[in-house]
PDB file of C-alpha atoms in Angstrom:
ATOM      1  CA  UNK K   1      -5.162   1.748  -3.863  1.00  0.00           C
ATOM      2  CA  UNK K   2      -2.389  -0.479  -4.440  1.00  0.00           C
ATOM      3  CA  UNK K   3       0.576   1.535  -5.274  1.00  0.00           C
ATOM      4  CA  UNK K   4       0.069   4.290  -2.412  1.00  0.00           C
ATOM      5  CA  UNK K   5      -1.968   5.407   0.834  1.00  0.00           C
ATOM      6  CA  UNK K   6      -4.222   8.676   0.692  1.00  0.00           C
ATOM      7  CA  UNK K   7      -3.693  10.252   3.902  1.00  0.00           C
ATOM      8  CA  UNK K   8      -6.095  13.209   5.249  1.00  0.00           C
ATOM      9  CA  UNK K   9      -4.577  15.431   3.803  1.00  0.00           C
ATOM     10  CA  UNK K  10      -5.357  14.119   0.786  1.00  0.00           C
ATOM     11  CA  UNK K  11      -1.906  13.237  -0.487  1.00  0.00           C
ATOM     12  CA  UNK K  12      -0.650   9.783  -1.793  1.00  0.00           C
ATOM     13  CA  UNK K  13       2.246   8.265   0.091  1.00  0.00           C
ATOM     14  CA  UNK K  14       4.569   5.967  -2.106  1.00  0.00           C
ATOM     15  CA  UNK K  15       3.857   2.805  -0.525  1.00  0.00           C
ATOM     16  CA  UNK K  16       4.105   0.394  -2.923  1.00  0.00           C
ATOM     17  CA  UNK K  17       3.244  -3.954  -2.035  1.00  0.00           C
ATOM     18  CA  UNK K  18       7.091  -5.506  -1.994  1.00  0.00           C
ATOM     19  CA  UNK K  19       6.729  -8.366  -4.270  1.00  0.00           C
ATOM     20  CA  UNK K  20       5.918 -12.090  -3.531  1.00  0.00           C
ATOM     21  CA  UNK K  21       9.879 -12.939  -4.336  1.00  0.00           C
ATOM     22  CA  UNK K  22      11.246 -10.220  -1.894  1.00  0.00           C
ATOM     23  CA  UNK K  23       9.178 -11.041   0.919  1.00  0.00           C
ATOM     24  CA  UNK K  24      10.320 -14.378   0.445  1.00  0.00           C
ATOM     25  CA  UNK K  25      13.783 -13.669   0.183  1.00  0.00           C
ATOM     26  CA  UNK K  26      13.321 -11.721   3.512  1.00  0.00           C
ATOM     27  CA  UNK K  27      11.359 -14.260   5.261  1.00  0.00           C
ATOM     28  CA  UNK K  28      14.178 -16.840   4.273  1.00  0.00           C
ATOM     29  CA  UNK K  29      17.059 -14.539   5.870  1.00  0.00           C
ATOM     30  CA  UNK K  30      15.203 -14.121   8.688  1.00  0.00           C
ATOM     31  CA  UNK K  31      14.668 -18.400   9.253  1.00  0.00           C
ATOM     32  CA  UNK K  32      18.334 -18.290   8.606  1.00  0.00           C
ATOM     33  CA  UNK K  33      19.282 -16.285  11.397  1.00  0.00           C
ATOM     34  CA  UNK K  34      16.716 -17.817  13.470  1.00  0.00           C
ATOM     35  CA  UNK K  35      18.064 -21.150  12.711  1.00  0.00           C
ATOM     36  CA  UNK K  36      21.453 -19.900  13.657  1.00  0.00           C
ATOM     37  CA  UNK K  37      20.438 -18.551  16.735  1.00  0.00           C
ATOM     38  CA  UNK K  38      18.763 -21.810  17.610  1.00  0.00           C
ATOM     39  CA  UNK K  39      22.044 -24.179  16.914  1.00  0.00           C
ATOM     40  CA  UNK K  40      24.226 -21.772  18.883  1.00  0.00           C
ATOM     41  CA  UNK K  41      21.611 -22.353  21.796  1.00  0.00           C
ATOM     42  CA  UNK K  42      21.365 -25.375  21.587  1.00  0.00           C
ATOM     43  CA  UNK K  43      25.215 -26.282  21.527  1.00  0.00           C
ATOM     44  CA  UNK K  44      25.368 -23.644  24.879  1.00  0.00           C
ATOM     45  CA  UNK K  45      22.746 -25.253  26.570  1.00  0.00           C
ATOM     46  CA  UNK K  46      23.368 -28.856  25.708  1.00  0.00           C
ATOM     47  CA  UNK K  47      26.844 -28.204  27.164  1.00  0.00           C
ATOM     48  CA  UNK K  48      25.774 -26.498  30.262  1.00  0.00           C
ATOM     49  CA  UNK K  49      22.976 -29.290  31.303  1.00  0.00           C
ATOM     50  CA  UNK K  50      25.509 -32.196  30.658  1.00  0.00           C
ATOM     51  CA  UNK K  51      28.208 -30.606  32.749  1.00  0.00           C
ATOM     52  CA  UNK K  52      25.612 -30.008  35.595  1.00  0.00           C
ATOM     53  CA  UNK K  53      23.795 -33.478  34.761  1.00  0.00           C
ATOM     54  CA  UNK K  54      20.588 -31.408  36.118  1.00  0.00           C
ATOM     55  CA  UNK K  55      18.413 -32.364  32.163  1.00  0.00           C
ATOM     56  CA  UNK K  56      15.631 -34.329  33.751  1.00  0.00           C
ATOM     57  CA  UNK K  57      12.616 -35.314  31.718  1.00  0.00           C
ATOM     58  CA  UNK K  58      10.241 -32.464  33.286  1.00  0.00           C
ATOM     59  CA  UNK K  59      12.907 -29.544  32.921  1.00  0.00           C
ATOM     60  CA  UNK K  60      13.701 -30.895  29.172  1.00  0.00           C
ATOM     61  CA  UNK K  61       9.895 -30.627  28.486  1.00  0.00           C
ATOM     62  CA  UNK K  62      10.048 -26.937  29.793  1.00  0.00           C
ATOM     63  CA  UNK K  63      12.799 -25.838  28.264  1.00  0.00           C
ATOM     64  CA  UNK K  64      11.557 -27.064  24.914  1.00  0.00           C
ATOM     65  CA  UNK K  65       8.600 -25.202  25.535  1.00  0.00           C
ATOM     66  CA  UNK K  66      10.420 -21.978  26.368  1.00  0.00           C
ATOM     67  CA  UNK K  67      12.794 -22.109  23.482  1.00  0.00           C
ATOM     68  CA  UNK K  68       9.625 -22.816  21.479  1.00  0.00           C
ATOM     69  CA  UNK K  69       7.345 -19.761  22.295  1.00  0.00           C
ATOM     70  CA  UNK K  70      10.843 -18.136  21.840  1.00  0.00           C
ATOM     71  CA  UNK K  71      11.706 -18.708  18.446  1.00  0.00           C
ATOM     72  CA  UNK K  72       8.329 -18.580  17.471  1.00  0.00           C
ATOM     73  CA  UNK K  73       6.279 -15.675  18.979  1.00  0.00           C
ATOM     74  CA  UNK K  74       9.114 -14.298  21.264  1.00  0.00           C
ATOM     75  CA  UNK K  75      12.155 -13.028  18.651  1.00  0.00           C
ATOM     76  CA  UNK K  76       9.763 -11.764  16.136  1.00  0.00           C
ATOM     77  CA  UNK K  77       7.735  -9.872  18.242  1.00  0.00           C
ATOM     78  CA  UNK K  78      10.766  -8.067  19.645  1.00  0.00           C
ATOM     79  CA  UNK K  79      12.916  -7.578  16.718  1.00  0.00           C
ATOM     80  CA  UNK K  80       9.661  -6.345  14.867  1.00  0.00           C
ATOM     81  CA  UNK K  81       9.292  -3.843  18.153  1.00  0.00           C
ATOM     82  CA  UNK K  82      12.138  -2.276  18.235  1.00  0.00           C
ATOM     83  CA  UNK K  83      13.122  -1.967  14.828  1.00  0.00           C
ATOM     84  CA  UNK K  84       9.322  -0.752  13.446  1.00  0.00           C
ATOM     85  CA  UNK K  85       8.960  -3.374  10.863  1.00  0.00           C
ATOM     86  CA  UNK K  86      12.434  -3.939   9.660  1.00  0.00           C
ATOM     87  CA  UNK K  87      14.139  -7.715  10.664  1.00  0.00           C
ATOM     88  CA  UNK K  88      17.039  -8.190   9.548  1.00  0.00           C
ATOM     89  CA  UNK K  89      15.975 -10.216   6.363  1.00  0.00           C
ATOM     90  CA  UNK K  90      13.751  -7.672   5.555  1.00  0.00           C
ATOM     91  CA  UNK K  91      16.061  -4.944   6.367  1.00  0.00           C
ATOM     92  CA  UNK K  92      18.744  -6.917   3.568  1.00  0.00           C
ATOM     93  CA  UNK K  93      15.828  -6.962   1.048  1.00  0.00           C
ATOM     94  CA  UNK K  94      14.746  -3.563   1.739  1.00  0.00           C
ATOM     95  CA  UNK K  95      11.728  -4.086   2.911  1.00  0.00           C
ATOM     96  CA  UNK K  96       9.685  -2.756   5.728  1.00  0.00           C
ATOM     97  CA  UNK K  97       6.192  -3.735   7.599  1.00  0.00           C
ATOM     98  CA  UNK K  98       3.761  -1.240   7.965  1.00  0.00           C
ATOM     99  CA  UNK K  99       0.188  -0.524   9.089  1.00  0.00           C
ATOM    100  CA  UNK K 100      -2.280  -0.320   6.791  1.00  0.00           C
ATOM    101  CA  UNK K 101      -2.160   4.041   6.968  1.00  0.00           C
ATOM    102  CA  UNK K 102       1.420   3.630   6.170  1.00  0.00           C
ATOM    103  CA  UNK K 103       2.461   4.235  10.119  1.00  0.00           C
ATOM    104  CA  UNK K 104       5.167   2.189  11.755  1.00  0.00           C
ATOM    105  CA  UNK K 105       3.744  -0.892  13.017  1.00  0.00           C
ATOM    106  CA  UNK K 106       3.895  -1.515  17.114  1.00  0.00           C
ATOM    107  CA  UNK K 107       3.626  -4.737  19.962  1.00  0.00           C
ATOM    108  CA  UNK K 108      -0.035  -5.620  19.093  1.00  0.00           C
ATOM    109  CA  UNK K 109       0.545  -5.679  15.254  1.00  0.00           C
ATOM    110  CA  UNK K 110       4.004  -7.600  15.939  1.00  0.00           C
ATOM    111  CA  UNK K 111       2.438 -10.171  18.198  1.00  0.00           C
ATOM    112  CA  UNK K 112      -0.792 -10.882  16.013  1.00  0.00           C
ATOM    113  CA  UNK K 113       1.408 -11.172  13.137  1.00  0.00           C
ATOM    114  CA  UNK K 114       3.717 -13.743  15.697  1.00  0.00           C
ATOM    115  CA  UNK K 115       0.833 -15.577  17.010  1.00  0.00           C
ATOM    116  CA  UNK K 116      -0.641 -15.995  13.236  1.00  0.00           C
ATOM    117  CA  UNK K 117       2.432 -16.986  11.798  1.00  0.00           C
ATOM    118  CA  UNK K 118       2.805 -20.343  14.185  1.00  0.00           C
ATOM    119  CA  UNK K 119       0.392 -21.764  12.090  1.00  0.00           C
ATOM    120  CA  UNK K 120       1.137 -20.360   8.808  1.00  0.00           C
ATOM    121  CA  UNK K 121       4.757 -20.500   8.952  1.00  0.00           C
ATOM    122  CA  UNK K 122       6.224 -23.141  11.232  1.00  0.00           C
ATOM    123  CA  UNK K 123       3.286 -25.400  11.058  1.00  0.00           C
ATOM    124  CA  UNK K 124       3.153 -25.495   7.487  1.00  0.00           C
ATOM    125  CA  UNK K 125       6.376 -24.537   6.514  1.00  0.00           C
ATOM    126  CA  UNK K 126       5.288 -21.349   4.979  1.00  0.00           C
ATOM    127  CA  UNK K 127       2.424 -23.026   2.599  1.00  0.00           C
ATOM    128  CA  UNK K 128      -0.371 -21.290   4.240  1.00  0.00           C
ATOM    129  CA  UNK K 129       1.509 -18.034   3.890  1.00  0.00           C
ATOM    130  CA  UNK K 130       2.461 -18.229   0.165  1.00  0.00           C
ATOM    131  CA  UNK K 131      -0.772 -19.062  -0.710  1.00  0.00           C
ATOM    132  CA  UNK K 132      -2.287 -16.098   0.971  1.00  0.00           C
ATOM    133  CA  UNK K 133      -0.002 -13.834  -0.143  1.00  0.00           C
ATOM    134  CA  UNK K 134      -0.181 -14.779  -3.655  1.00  0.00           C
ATOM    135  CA  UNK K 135      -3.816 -14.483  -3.449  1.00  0.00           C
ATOM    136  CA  UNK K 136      -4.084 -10.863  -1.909  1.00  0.00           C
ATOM    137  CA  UNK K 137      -3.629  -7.648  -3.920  1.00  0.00           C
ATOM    138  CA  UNK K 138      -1.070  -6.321  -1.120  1.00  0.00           C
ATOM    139  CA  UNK K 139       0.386  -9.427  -0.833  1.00  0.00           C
ATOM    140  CA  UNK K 140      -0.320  -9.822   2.666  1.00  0.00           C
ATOM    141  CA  UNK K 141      -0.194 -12.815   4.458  1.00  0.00           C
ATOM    142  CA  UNK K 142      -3.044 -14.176   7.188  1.00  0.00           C
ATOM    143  CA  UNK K 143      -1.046 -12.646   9.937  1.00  0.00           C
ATOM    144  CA  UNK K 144      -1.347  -9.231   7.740  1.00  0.00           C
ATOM    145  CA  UNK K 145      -4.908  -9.412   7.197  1.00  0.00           C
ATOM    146  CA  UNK K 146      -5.349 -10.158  10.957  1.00  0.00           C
ATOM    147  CA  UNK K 147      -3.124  -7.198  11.991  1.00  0.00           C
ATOM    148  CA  UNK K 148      -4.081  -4.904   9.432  1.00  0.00           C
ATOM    149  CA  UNK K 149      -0.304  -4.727   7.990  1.00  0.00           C
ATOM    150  CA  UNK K 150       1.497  -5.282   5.046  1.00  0.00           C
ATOM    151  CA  UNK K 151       4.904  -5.098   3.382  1.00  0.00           C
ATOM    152  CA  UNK K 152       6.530  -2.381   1.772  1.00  0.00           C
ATOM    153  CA  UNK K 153       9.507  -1.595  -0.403  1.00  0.00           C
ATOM    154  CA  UNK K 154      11.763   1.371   0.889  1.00  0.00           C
ATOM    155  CA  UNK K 155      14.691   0.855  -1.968  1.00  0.00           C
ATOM    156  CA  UNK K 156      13.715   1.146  -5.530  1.00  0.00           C
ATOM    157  CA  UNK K 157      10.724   3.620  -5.410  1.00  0.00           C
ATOM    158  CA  UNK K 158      10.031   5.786  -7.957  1.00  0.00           C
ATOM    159  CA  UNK K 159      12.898   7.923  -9.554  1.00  0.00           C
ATOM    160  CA  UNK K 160      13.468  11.650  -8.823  1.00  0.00           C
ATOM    161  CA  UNK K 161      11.723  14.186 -10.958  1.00  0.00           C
ATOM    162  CA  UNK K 162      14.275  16.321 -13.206  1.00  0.00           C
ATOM    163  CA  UNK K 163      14.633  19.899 -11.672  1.00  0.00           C
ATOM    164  CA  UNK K 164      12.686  22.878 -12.469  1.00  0.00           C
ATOM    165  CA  UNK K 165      15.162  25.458 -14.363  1.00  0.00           C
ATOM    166  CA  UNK K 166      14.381  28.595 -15.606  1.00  0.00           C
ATOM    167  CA  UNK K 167      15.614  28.671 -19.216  1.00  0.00           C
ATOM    168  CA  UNK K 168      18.058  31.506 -19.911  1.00  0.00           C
ATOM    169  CA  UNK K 169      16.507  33.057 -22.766  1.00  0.00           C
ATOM    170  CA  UNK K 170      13.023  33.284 -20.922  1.00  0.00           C
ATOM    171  CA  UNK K 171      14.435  34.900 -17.364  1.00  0.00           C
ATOM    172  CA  UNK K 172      14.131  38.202 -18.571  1.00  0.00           C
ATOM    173  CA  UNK K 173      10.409  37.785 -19.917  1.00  0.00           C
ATOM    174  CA  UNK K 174       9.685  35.609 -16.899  1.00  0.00           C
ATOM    175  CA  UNK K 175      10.372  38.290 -13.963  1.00  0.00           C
ATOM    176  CA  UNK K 176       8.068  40.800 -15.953  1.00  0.00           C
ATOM    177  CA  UNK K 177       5.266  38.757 -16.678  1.00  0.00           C
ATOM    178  CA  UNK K 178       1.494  38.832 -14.924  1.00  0.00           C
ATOM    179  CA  UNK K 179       0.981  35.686 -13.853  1.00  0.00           C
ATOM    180  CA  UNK K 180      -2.025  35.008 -12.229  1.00  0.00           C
ATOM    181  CA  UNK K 181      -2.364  31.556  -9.835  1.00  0.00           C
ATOM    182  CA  UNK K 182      -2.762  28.376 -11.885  1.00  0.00           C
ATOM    183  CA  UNK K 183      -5.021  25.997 -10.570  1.00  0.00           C
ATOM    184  CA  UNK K 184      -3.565  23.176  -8.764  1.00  0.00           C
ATOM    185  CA  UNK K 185      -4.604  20.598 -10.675  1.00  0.00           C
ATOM    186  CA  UNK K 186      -3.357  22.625 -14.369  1.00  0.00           C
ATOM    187  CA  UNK K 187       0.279  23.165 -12.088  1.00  0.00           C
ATOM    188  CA  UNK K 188       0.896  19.414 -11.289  1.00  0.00           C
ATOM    189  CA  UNK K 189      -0.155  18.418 -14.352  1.00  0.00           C
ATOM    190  CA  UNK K 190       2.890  20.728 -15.949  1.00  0.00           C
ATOM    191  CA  UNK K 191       4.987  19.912 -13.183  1.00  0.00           C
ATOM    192  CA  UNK K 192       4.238  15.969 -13.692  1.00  0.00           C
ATOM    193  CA  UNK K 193       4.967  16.312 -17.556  1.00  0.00           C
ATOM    194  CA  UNK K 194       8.025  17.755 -17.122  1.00  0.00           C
ATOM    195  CA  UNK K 195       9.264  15.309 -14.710  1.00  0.00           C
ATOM    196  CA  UNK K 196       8.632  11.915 -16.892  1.00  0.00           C
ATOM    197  CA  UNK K 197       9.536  13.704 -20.282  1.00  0.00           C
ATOM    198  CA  UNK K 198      12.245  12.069 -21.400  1.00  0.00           C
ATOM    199  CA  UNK K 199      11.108   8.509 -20.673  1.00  0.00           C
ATOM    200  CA  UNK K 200       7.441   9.429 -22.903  1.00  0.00           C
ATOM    201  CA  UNK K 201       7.076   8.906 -26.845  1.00  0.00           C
ATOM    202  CA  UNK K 202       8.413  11.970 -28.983  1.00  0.00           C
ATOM    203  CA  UNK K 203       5.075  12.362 -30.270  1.00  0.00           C
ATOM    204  CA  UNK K 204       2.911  12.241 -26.921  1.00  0.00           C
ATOM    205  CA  UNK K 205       5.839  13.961 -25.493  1.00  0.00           C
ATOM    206  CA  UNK K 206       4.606  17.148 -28.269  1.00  0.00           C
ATOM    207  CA  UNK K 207       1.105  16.780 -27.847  1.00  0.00           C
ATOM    208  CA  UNK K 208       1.090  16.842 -24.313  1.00  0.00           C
ATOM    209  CA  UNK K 209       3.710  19.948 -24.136  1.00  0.00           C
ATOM    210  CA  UNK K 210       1.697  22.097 -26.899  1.00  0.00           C
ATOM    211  CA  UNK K 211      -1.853  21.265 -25.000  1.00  0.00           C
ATOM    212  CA  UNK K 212      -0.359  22.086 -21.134  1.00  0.00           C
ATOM    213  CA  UNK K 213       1.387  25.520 -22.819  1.00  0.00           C
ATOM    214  CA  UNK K 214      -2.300  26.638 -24.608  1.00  0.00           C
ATOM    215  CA  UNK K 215      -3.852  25.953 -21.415  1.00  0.00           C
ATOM    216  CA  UNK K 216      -1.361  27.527 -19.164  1.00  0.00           C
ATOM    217  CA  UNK K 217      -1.179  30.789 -21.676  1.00  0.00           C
ATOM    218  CA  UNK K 218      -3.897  32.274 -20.649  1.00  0.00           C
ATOM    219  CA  UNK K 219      -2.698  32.564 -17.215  1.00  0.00           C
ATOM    220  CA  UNK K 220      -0.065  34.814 -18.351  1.00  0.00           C
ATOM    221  CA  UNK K 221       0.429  38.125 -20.066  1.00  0.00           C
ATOM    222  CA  UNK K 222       1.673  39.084 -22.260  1.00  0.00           C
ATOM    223  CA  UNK K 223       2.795  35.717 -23.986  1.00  0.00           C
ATOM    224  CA  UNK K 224       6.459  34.149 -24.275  1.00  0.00           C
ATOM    225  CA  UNK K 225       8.212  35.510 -26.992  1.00  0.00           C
ATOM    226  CA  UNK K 226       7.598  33.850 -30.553  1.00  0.00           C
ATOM    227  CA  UNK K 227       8.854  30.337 -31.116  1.00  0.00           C
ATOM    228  CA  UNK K 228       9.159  29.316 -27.407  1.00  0.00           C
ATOM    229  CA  UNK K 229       9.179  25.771 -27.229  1.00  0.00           C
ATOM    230  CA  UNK K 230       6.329  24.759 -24.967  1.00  0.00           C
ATOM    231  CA  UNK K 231       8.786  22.787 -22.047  1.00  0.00           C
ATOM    232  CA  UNK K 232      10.855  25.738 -22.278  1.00  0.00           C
ATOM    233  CA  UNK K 233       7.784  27.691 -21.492  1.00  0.00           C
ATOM    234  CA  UNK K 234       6.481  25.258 -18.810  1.00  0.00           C
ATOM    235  CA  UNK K 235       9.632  25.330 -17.369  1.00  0.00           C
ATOM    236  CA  UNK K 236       9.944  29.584 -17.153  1.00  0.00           C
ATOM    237  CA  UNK K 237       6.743  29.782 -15.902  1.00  0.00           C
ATOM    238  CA  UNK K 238       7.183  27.231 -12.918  1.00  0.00           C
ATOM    239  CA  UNK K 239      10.845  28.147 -11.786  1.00  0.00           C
ATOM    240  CA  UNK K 240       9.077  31.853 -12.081  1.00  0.00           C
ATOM    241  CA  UNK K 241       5.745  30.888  -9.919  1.00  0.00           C
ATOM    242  CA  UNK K 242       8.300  29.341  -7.497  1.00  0.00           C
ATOM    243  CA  UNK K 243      10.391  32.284  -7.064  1.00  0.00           C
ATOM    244  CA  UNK K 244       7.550  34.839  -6.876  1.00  0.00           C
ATOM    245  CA  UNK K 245       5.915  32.592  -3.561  1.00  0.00           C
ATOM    246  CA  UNK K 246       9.281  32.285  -1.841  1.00  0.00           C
ATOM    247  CA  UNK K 247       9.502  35.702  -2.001  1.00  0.00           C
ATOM    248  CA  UNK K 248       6.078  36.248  -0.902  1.00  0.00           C
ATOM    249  CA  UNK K 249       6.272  33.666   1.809  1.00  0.00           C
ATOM    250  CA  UNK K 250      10.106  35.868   2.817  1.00  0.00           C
ATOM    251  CA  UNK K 251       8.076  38.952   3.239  1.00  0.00           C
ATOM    252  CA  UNK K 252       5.364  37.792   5.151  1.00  0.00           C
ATOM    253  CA  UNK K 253       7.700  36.013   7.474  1.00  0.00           C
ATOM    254  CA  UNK K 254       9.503  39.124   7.881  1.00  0.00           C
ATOM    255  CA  UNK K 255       5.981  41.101   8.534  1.00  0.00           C
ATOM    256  CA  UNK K 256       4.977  39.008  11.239  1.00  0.00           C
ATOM    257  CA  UNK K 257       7.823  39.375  12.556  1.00  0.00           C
ATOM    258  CA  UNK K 258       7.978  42.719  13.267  1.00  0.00           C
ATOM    259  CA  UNK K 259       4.216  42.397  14.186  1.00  0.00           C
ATOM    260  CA  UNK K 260       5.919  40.041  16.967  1.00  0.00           C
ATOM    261  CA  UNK K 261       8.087  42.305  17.794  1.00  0.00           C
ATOM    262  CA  UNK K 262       5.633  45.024  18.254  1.00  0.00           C
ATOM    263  CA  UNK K 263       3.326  43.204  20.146  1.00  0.00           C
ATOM    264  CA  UNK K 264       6.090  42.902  22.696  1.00  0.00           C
ATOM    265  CA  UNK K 265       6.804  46.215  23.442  1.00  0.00           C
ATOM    266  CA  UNK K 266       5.673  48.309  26.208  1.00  0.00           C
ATOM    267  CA  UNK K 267       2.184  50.296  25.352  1.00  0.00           C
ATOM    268  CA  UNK K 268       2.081  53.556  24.039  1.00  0.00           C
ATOM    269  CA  UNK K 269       5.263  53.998  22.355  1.00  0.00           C
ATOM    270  CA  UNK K 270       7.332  53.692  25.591  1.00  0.00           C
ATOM    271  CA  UNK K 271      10.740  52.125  25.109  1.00  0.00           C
ATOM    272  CA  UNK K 272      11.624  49.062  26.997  1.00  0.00           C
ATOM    273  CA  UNK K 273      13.750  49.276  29.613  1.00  0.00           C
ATOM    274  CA  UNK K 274      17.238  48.493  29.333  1.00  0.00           C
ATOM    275  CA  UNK K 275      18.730  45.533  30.294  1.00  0.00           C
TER     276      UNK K 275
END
């Protein structure tokens, strides 16, 4: 599933692939402050060995190594770490890498994805990467696929349903209906509809309305009054539903409770002892 992750519950996370151009973008910023980080080094540590004169051709060859697995494996791994995904260019971008269950990513899936990306990133200059990325559904790169990651978006995601509101003129049918439970599937379907409304066609916007309100009618007795429009009566019967099981779900907190309560107190009706 592209555009989400089932978890065990079965419910689908919004965890949309970020595009090819936003990962690139990221990826970019990132090399940028990379690159700066490397030039300010490089200016502190050129100073510091010529004022000491102590550069020899074995310590040059080390420190180049150093500031190689660095830049390359070192950074990444711990700004991936300790932010869960989010560099700084990705952060900008609004991106975020994740695991492949949608859970935050940790060392091993930062270092693979380090350790992959010397070759696909600095070694080619990012050819090996765009061309897997392009190529895979997710968009993931090797490092990805070796990891078992892959980038998300975290800004932009899908816009908020409208509200549930019980319509004025219904209220006082509403809270003296008989409404039995509406299958789940019936419910979300409504609740769905009513949340994407405005952005369908006029006419699949009706046909959808009229064929939810038949099928949702015979859950409740007696019928809205005469004329209801069917959102109108999607919406009554919803806002109603919602009310009924938070005040269902208030008394059987309260219940327990004083179950609780009893359960606490000293056997056969003997008061507890004052404090």
């Amino acid at each position: 599933m592209q555009d989400g992750i089932v978890i065990g519950e079965g419910v689908v996370l919004d965890a949309r692939p970020a595009s090819f151009i936003t990962r690139a973008m990221g990826a970019m910023l990132d090399f940028l402050v990379i690159g700066a980080v490397i030039v300010a080094a490089l200016v502190v540590g050129g100073i510091w060995f010529l004022e000491n004169a102590v550069l020899g051709e074995d310590i040059a060859t080390v420190v180049y190594i150093l500031a190689t697995v660095t830049v390359m494996v070192g950074i990444p791994v711990t700004v991936e770490t300790l932010s869960r995904g989010r560099s700084l260019g990705k952060l900008a971008c609004g991106i975020r890498v994740v695991r492949d269950d949608g859970g935050p990513v940790r060392f091993r899936h930062a270092l693979v994805r380090a350790l992959v990306g010397v070759i696909e990133l600095w070694l080619t200059f990012g050819g090996i990467a765009a061309i897997a990325s392009l190529a895979n559904a997710k968009g993931k790169r090797l490092g990805d696929i070796a990891a078992g990651t892959y980038a998300v978006r975290v800004r932009g995601g899908k816009q908020l349903s409208a509200p549930i509101v019980m319509p004025q003129s219904l209220a006082a049918w509403a809270h003296t209906a008989d409404m039995r439970r509406l299958p789940d599937g019936l419910a979300l379907a409504a609740r769905q509809l009513l949340g994407r409304a405005a952005r369908l066609a006029p006419e699949s916007r009706a046909r959808l309305g009229d064929d939810l309100a038949g099928q949702i009618e015979r859950y409740v007795a007696p019928g809205p009054p005469p004329g209801t429009h069917p959102e109108a009566f999607l919406h009554a019967v919803l806002a109603e539903r919602r009310e009924r099981e938070l005040v269902a779900g208030q008394r059987e907190r309260k219940r327990a409770e004083e179950q609780s309560g009893l359960l606490h107190r000293l056997p056969f009706a003997v008061p507890d002892p004052p404090r």
